[in-house]
Coordinates of C-alpha atoms in Angstrom, one line a residue:
M703 CA -38.0 -28.9 -227.4
K704 CA -37.6 -31.6 -224.7
T705 CA -40.0 -34.5 -225.1
H706 CA -41.8 -36.0 -222.2
K707 CA -41.2 -39.5 -221.1
S708 CA -44.3 -41.6 -220.5
K709 CA -46.0 -40.2 -217.4
I710 CA -46.7 -43.7 -216.1
V711 CA -43.1 -44.7 -216.5
T712 CA -41.9 -41.5 -214.7
I713 CA -44.5 -41.9 -211.9
T714 CA -43.6 -45.5 -211.3
T715 CA -39.8 -45.0 -211.4
V716 CA -39.9 -42.0 -209.1
G717 CA -42.4 -43.7 -206.8
F718 CA -40.2 -46.8 -206.4
A719 CA -37.1 -44.5 -206.0
L720 CA -38.9 -42.6 -203.3
F721 CA -39.7 -45.8 -201.5
A722 CA -36.2 -47.1 -201.7
M723 CA -34.6 -43.8 -200.7
F724 CA -36.8 -43.7 -197.5
F725 CA -36.6 -47.4 -196.7
G726 CA -33.1 -47.7 -195.3
A727 CA -31.5 -49.2 -192.2
G728 CA -33.7 -47.6 -189.6
N729 CA -36.9 -48.4 -191.5
L730 CA -36.0 -52.1 -191.5
I731 CA -34.9 -52.5 -187.9
L732 CA -37.3 -50.2 -186.1
P733 CA -40.8 -51.6 -186.9
P734 CA -40.2 -55.1 -185.4
L735 CA -39.3 -53.6 -182.1
I736 CA -42.4 -51.4 -182.2
G737 CA -44.5 -54.6 -182.7
L738 CA -42.7 -56.5 -180.0
S739 CA -43.2 -53.5 -177.6
T740 CA -46.9 -53.0 -178.3
G741 CA -48.2 -56.5 -178.8
R742 CA -51.8 -56.7 -179.7
D743 CA -52.0 -52.9 -179.9
W744 CA -49.6 -53.0 -182.9
G745 CA -52.3 -51.4 -185.1
E746 CA -52.4 -48.2 -183.0
A747 CA -48.6 -48.1 -183.0
L748 CA -48.6 -48.4 -186.8
I749 CA -50.8 -45.3 -187.0
G750 CA -48.3 -43.3 -185.0
F751 CA -45.4 -44.6 -187.1
F752 CA -47.4 -43.9 -190.3
I753 CA -47.8 -40.2 -189.4
S754 CA -44.2 -39.5 -188.4
A755 CA -42.4 -41.9 -190.8
I756 CA -44.6 -41.8 -193.9
I757 CA -47.0 -38.8 -194.0
A758 CA -44.6 -36.2 -192.7
P759 CA -41.7 -37.1 -195.1
F760 CA -44.1 -37.1 -198.0
L761 CA -45.2 -33.6 -197.0
G762 CA -41.6 -32.6 -196.9
I763 CA -41.1 -33.7 -200.5
L764 CA -44.3 -31.9 -201.5
V765 CA -43.4 -28.6 -199.8
A766 CA -40.0 -28.5 -201.4
T767 CA -41.5 -29.3 -204.9
K768 CA -44.0 -26.5 -204.6
S769 CA -41.3 -24.0 -203.3
G770 CA -38.7 -24.5 -206.0
T771 CA -36.1 -27.1 -206.9
S772 CA -34.4 -27.8 -203.5
F773 CA -34.8 -27.4 -199.7
T774 CA -32.8 -24.1 -199.7
D775 CA -35.6 -22.5 -201.8
L776 CA -37.7 -22.5 -198.6
G777 CA -35.4 -19.7 -197.5
K778 CA -37.8 -17.4 -199.3
K779 CA -40.3 -18.1 -196.5
I780 CA -37.9 -17.6 -193.6
H781 CA -34.4 -16.4 -194.2
P782 CA -31.5 -17.6 -196.4
K783 CA -29.0 -17.8 -193.6
L784 CA -31.5 -19.7 -191.3
I785 CA -32.3 -22.1 -194.1
N786 CA -28.6 -22.7 -194.7
I787 CA -28.0 -23.4 -191.0
L788 CA -30.9 -25.9 -191.0
S789 CA -29.6 -27.5 -194.2
V790 CA -26.2 -28.1 -192.7
L791 CA -27.7 -29.6 -189.5
I792 CA -30.0 -31.8 -191.5
I793 CA -27.4 -33.0 -194.0
L794 CA -25.0 -33.8 -191.2
C795 CA -27.8 -35.9 -189.5
I796 CA -29.0 -37.8 -192.5
G797 CA -25.5 -37.8 -194.0
P798 CA -22.1 -38.7 -192.6
L799 CA -22.8 -38.4 -188.9
V800 CA -25.9 -40.7 -188.4
A801 CA -27.9 -42.1 -191.2
I802 CA -25.3 -43.2 -193.8
P803 CA -23.0 -44.8 -191.2
R804 CA -26.1 -46.6 -189.8
T805 CA -26.7 -48.2 -193.2
G806 CA -23.2 -49.7 -193.3
A807 CA -23.4 -50.9 -189.6
T808 CA -26.8 -52.5 -190.1
T809 CA -25.8 -54.3 -193.3
F810 CA -22.8 -55.7 -191.5
E811 CA -24.6 -56.8 -188.3
V812 CA -27.7 -58.3 -190.0
G813 CA -26.6 -59.2 -193.5
I814 CA -23.0 -60.1 -193.4
S815 CA -21.8 -61.0 -189.9
P816 CA -24.2 -64.0 -189.3
S817 CA -22.9 -65.7 -192.6
F818 CA -19.3 -64.4 -192.5
P819 CA -18.3 -64.0 -188.9
E820 CA -14.6 -63.9 -189.7
L821 CA -15.0 -60.8 -191.9
S822 CA -13.8 -57.6 -190.2
N823 CA -16.3 -54.8 -189.9
I824 CA -13.5 -52.4 -191.1
V825 CA -12.9 -54.4 -194.3
F826 CA -16.6 -54.6 -194.9
A827 CA -17.0 -50.8 -194.4
I828 CA -14.3 -50.2 -197.0
I829 CA -16.1 -52.5 -199.5
F830 CA -19.6 -51.2 -198.8
F831 CA -18.8 -47.5 -199.1
A832 CA -16.6 -48.1 -202.2
I833 CA -19.8 -49.4 -203.8
V834 CA -21.8 -46.5 -202.5
W835 CA -19.1 -44.1 -203.9
V836 CA -19.2 -45.7 -207.4
L837 CA -23.0 -45.6 -207.7
S838 CA -23.3 -42.1 -206.2
I839 CA -20.6 -40.3 -208.2
S840 CA -22.8 -39.8 -211.3
R841 CA -25.9 -38.1 -210.0
T842 CA -27.8 -38.3 -213.3
T843 CA -28.3 -42.0 -213.1
I844 CA -29.2 -42.4 -209.4
V845 CA -33.1 -42.4 -209.6
N846 CA -33.0 -44.9 -212.5
I847 CA -30.5 -47.2 -210.8
I848 CA -32.6 -47.2 -207.6
G849 CA -36.1 -47.2 -209.1
K850 CA -35.7 -49.7 -211.9
F851 CA -33.1 -52.2 -210.6
L852 CA -32.5 -52.2 -206.8
T853 CA -36.0 -51.6 -205.5
P854 CA -37.8 -54.6 -207.1
I855 CA -35.3 -57.0 -205.5
L856 CA -35.7 -55.3 -202.1
L857 CA -39.5 -55.5 -202.3
L858 CA -39.6 -59.2 -203.4
S859 CA -37.4 -60.3 -200.5
L860 CA -39.4 -58.3 -197.9
F861 CA -42.8 -59.4 -199.2
A862 CA -41.7 -63.1 -199.1
L863 CA -40.8 -62.7 -195.4
I864 CA -43.9 -60.8 -194.4
I865 CA -46.5 -62.9 -196.3
L866 CA -45.1 -66.1 -194.8
G867 CA -45.0 -64.5 -191.3
I868 CA -48.6 -63.5 -191.6
L869 CA -49.7 -66.9 -192.9
Y870 CA -47.7 -68.8 -190.3
P871 CA -47.2 -66.6 -187.2
V872 CA -44.7 -67.8 -184.6
K873 CA -47.2 -67.1 -181.8
P874 CA -50.6 -65.4 -181.3
I875 CA -50.7 -61.6 -180.6
E876 CA -50.1 -60.9 -176.9
Q877 CA -49.8 -57.9 -174.7
G878 CA -46.2 -57.2 -175.4
I879 CA -43.4 -55.8 -173.1
E880 CA -44.6 -55.0 -169.7
G881 CA -45.2 -51.2 -169.2
L882 CA -46.1 -50.5 -172.8
Y883 CA -49.9 -50.6 -172.8
S884 CA -52.5 -49.5 -175.3
S885 CA -52.4 -45.9 -174.1
K886 CA -48.8 -45.7 -175.1
A887 CA -48.9 -47.6 -178.3
F888 CA -49.4 -44.6 -180.6
S889 CA -46.7 -42.7 -178.8
V890 CA -44.2 -45.5 -179.1
G891 CA -44.9 -45.7 -182.9
F892 CA -44.7 -42.0 -183.4
A893 CA -41.5 -41.5 -181.4
E894 CA -39.8 -44.4 -183.2
G895 CA -40.7 -42.6 -186.5
Y896 CA -38.2 -39.9 -185.5
Q897 CA -35.4 -42.5 -185.7
T898 CA -36.1 -43.2 -189.4
L899 CA -34.8 -39.6 -190.1
D900 CA -37.2 -39.5 -193.1
V901 CA -38.6 -36.0 -192.4
L902 CA -35.0 -34.7 -192.5
A903 CA -34.2 -36.8 -195.5
S904 CA -37.3 -35.8 -197.4
V905 CA -36.5 -32.1 -197.8
I906 CA -33.0 -33.1 -199.1
F907 CA -34.2 -35.9 -201.3
A908 CA -36.6 -33.5 -203.0
G909 CA -33.8 -32.0 -205.1
I910 CA -33.0 -35.5 -206.5
I911 CA -36.6 -36.3 -207.2
I912 CA -37.3 -32.9 -208.8
S913 CA -34.2 -33.2 -211.0
A914 CA -35.4 -36.6 -212.2
V915 CA -38.9 -35.3 -213.0
V916 CA -37.5 -32.3 -214.9
S917 CA -35.1 -34.5 -216.9
D918 CA -38.1 -36.5 -218.0
G919 CA -39.6 -33.3 -219.5
Y920 CA -42.0 -32.2 -216.8
T921 CA -40.7 -28.7 -216.0
S922 CA -43.6 -26.6 -214.7
V923 CA -44.4 -26.4 -211.0
R924 CA -47.9 -27.8 -211.7
E925 CA -46.5 -30.8 -213.6
R926 CA -43.9 -31.5 -211.0
V927 CA -46.4 -31.4 -208.2
K928 CA -48.8 -33.7 -210.0
I929 CA -46.0 -36.2 -210.7
T930 CA -44.7 -36.0 -207.1
I931 CA -48.2 -36.6 -205.6
S932 CA -48.8 -39.6 -207.8
A933 CA -45.3 -41.1 -207.2
G934 CA -45.8 -40.3 -203.5
M935 CA -48.9 -42.5 -203.4
I936 CA -47.0 -45.4 -204.8
S937 CA -44.2 -45.0 -202.2
T938 CA -46.7 -44.4 -199.4
L939 CA -48.6 -47.6 -200.1
A940 CA -45.4 -49.7 -200.4
L941 CA -44.1 -48.2 -197.1
L942 CA -47.4 -48.8 -195.3
L943 CA -47.5 -52.5 -196.4
I944 CA -43.9 -53.1 -195.4
Y945 CA -44.1 -51.2 -192.1
G946 CA -47.4 -52.9 -191.2
G947 CA -46.0 -56.3 -192.0
L948 CA -42.8 -55.8 -190.0
I949 CA -44.6 -54.4 -187.0
Y950 CA -47.0 -57.4 -187.1
L951 CA -44.0 -59.8 -187.3
G952 CA -42.5 -58.1 -184.2
A953 CA -45.9 -58.4 -182.4
T954 CA -46.1 -62.2 -183.1
S955 CA -42.4 -62.9 -182.3
D956 CA -41.3 -65.1 -179.5
Y957 CA -37.9 -63.3 -179.2
L958 CA -38.2 -62.6 -175.4
E959 CA -39.2 -66.1 -174.6
A960 CA -36.6 -67.7 -176.9
T961 CA -33.7 -65.5 -175.8
G962 CA -34.6 -64.8 -172.2
V963 CA -33.3 -61.2 -172.5
S964 CA -34.9 -58.3 -170.6
P965 CA -36.8 -55.6 -172.5
S966 CA -33.9 -53.1 -171.9
E967 CA -31.4 -55.6 -173.5
I968 CA -33.2 -56.1 -176.8
S969 CA -31.0 -55.7 -179.8
R970 CA -32.9 -54.4 -182.8
T971 CA -30.7 -56.3 -185.3
N972 CA -30.8 -59.6 -183.3
L973 CA -34.6 -59.3 -183.2
L974 CA -34.8 -58.9 -186.9
L975 CA -32.5 -61.9 -187.5
H976 CA -34.6 -64.0 -185.0
I977 CA -37.8 -63.2 -186.8
S978 CA -36.4 -64.1 -190.2
T979 CA -34.9 -67.4 -189.1
S980 CA -38.1 -68.3 -187.1
I981 CA -40.2 -67.8 -190.3
L982 CA -37.9 -69.0 -193.0
G983 CA -35.5 -71.3 -191.1
K984 CA -31.8 -71.2 -192.0
G985 CA -32.7 -69.6 -195.3
G986 CA -34.1 -66.6 -193.4
T987 CA -30.6 -65.3 -192.8
F988 CA -29.9 -65.3 -196.5
V989 CA -33.3 -63.6 -197.4
M990 CA -32.7 -60.9 -194.7
A991 CA -29.1 -60.4 -195.9
I992 CA -30.5 -59.6 -199.4
A993 CA -33.2 -57.3 -198.0
I994 CA -30.9 -55.4 -195.7
A995 CA -28.2 -55.0 -198.3
F996 CA -30.5 -53.5 -200.9
A997 CA -32.4 -51.4 -198.3
C998 CA -29.3 -49.9 -196.9
L999 CA -27.5 -49.6 -200.2
T1000 CA -30.3 -47.6 -201.9
T1001 CA -30.6 -45.2 -199.0
A1002 CA -26.8 -44.8 -198.7
I1003 CA -26.6 -43.9 -202.4
A1004 CA -29.4 -41.4 -202.2
L1005 CA -28.1 -39.8 -199.0
T1006 CA -24.6 -39.6 -200.3
S1007 CA -25.7 -38.0 -203.5
A1008 CA -27.9 -35.5 -201.6
T1009 CA -25.0 -34.6 -199.4
G1010 CA -22.8 -33.9 -202.4
S1011 CA -25.5 -31.8 -204.1
I1012 CA -26.4 -29.7 -201.1
F1013 CA -22.8 -28.8 -200.2
E1014 CA -22.0 -27.9 -203.8
K1015 CA -25.0 -25.6 -204.0
M1016 CA -24.4 -24.0 -200.6
S1017 CA -20.7 -23.5 -201.3
K1018 CA -21.5 -22.1 -204.8
G1019 CA -19.3 -24.7 -206.4
R1020 CA -16.3 -24.4 -204.1
I1021 CA -17.0 -27.9 -202.8
P1022 CA -17.7 -29.8 -206.1
Y1023 CA -20.3 -32.6 -206.1
K1024 CA -17.7 -35.3 -206.5
L1025 CA -15.5 -34.0 -203.7
G1026 CA -18.6 -33.8 -201.4
V1027 CA -19.5 -37.4 -202.3
T1028 CA -16.0 -38.6 -201.7
L1029 CA -15.6 -36.9 -198.3
C1030 CA -19.1 -38.1 -197.2
T1031 CA -18.3 -41.8 -198.0
I1032 CA -14.9 -41.6 -196.1
I1033 CA -16.4 -40.1 -193.0
S1034 CA -19.4 -42.5 -193.1
A1035 CA -17.1 -45.5 -193.5
F1036 CA -15.1 -44.4 -190.4
I1037 CA -18.2 -44.0 -188.2
S1038 CA -20.0 -47.1 -189.5
V1039 CA -17.6 -49.5 -187.6
N1040 CA -19.6 -48.7 -184.4
S1041 CA -22.6 -50.8 -183.6
V1042 CA -26.1 -50.0 -184.8
D1043 CA -27.5 -49.5 -181.3
S1044 CA -24.6 -47.2 -180.3
I1045 CA -25.3 -45.0 -183.4
I1046 CA -29.0 -44.9 -182.6
N1047 CA -28.4 -44.0 -178.9
Y1048 CA -26.2 -41.0 -179.6
A1049 CA -28.5 -39.9 -182.5
I1050 CA -31.7 -39.6 -180.4
N1051 CA -30.7 -36.4 -178.7
I1052 CA -29.9 -34.7 -182.1
L1053 CA -33.2 -35.9 -183.5
L1054 CA -35.3 -34.7 -180.5
F1055 CA -34.0 -31.2 -181.3
I1056 CA -33.8 -30.9 -185.1
Y1057 CA -36.8 -33.2 -186.1
P1058 CA -39.6 -31.0 -184.6
I1059 CA -38.0 -27.9 -186.1
V1060 CA -38.1 -29.3 -189.7
F1061 CA -41.6 -30.7 -189.0
T1062 CA -42.8 -27.2 -188.0
L1063 CA -41.3 -25.6 -191.1
I1064 CA -42.9 -28.1 -193.4
L1065 CA -46.3 -28.1 -191.7
Y1066 CA -46.7 -24.3 -191.5
I1067 CA -45.4 -23.6 -195.0
L1068 CA -47.8 -26.2 -196.4
L1069 CA -50.8 -24.8 -194.4
F1070 CA -50.1 -21.1 -194.4
G1071 CA -47.5 -20.5 -197.1
R1072 CA -50.0 -19.1 -199.6
F1073 CA -51.8 -16.8 -197.1
V1074 CA -49.0 -15.5 -194.9
Q1075 CA -46.3 -13.5 -196.8
S1076 CA -44.3 -12.2 -193.8
K1077 CA -41.3 -14.3 -192.8
T1078 CA -41.6 -13.4 -189.1
P1079 CA -44.4 -15.8 -188.1
F1080 CA -42.4 -18.7 -189.7
V1081 CA -39.2 -17.8 -188.0
A1082 CA -41.0 -17.2 -184.6
S1083 CA -42.7 -20.6 -184.8
I1084 CA -39.3 -22.3 -185.5
V1085 CA -37.8 -20.5 -182.5
A1086 CA -40.7 -21.6 -180.2
T1087 CA -40.3 -25.2 -181.4
A1088 CA -36.5 -25.1 -180.9
L1089 CA -36.9 -23.9 -177.3
V1090 CA -39.4 -26.7 -176.4
S1091 CA -37.3 -29.3 -178.2
L1092 CA -34.2 -28.1 -176.3
I1093 CA -36.0 -28.9 -173.0
S1094 CA -36.8 -32.4 -174.3
V1095 CA -33.2 -32.9 -175.1
L1096 CA -32.0 -31.8 -171.7
K1097 CA -34.6 -34.0 -170.0
N1098 CA -33.5 -37.0 -172.1
L1099 CA -29.8 -36.3 -171.3
N1100 CA -30.6 -36.7 -167.6
L1101 CA -28.0 -34.2 -166.5
N1102 CA -27.6 -33.2 -162.9
W1103 CA -29.0 -29.8 -163.5
N1104 CA -31.8 -28.3 -161.5
L1105 CA -34.3 -28.0 -164.4
E1106 CA -37.4 -29.7 -162.9
F1107 CA -39.4 -26.5 -163.4
L1108 CA -38.8 -26.5 -167.1
F1109 CA -39.5 -30.3 -167.3
R1110 CA -42.9 -29.8 -165.5
I1111 CA -43.8 -27.1 -168.0
K1112 CA -43.0 -29.4 -170.9
E1113 CA -45.0 -32.3 -169.4
A1114 CA -48.0 -30.0 -168.8
L1115 CA -48.1 -29.0 -172.5
P1116 CA -50.9 -30.6 -174.6
L1117 CA -49.9 -33.6 -176.7
N1118 CA -46.7 -34.2 -174.6
N1119 CA -47.6 -38.0 -174.4
Y1120 CA -47.5 -38.1 -178.2
H1121 CA -44.1 -36.3 -178.5
L1122 CA -45.9 -33.3 -180.0
E1123 CA -45.5 -30.9 -177.1
W1124 CA -44.0 -28.4 -179.5
L1125 CA -47.1 -28.1 -181.7
L1126 CA -49.4 -25.9 -179.7
P1127 CA -46.7 -23.4 -178.5
S1128 CA -45.4 -23.0 -182.1
L1129 CA -48.9 -22.6 -183.5
V1130 CA -49.8 -19.9 -180.9
V1131 CA -46.6 -18.0 -181.6
F1132 CA -47.2 -18.3 -185.4
V1133 CA -50.8 -16.9 -185.1
I1134 CA -49.8 -14.1 -182.8
F1135 CA -47.0 -12.9 -185.1
A1136 CA -49.1 -13.4 -188.2
I1137 CA -51.9 -11.2 -186.7
F1138 CA -49.4 -8.6 -185.5
G1139 CA -47.7 -8.5 -188.8
N1140 CA -51.0 -8.0 -190.7
K1141 CA -52.0 -5.2 -188.4
K1142 CA -48.7 -3.6 -188.8

């Protein structure tokens, strides 16, 4: 009979691992820009970011934990083929096409290039992803490596920067960039939460977390859920403190005055470097290099492992875990030589489509999964969300197509200003199909 590890040890290790898995490249470079953009309304922006970048991902972990041992187990509530399609789209977004390359690009721009300007980004990409490959190839040790060793170093370096920045702010809180007023602060924070990719990552990370909890002896669904909730509280608190601190540092930054750049020319990585050097002087570059390296490395390891696992399961072993990990690191290294901002810019249209779909699936299974047994309402709500999200993507692409009628419909939908225009249509469709299904 398998013995249980100490519950406190398991909760703490898994909690820190969750924090480190979620806290990657986007999580470090996005909050300062939110603060700079919203000024003294940074608190309202933090609430929006908290919902889309902390609460929603935690719900994703919780839903997957209750449903089985991985995201694909949610296929019981919709359809196996549909869940497999979603899994592929998600894993490509959080894996080799967007999130993993962004970790390498961010580490180079913020952590390496300022101190070693002569180092080629190609050489760095090879070194960085070789380390990721070595630490990802054995999936049984991932949570322990991240939770016990890498995360404490990451937290210490970030807390040092944030505490000093709060005690000695560069300038008082001001209004922020012209055009972003208090009425838009929540929306700015909520929309930037999409760029963290954490809702997409959460449903994939769930498999790693569940495996770690089960390996510690907690095998029943009830035990897994209890451990996950407790660990989630640890990661949620850590993320909230770090995000709040980084947003506040952005709100008190003098980046615009010091650099003279226009709001449209702001570089997220340059803003982060400016904040660290303003607070810590020349040593700020070194502290930020440590923070960015560990933040990006932990996330890259988790995402690479998740990519290998999901493709092994979906291919029924035809793509072995180690082969999936190897291919993922090679593709990620190739794409990571692009700049961070260029990766973010092409990613936004993908995220505007897939993020609300996954959000819908998580939300409705969590709220109605125990009461609605039919698959049709869940599938119908996903389709409704996909249609509305597609309009958002077309609007953002700014194509020369005559789609003003569709755009006006989207803008007239409730919660459009909060990037939640998909919520009411998907809920209405869900309720209609649930009632029709029950009557039938």
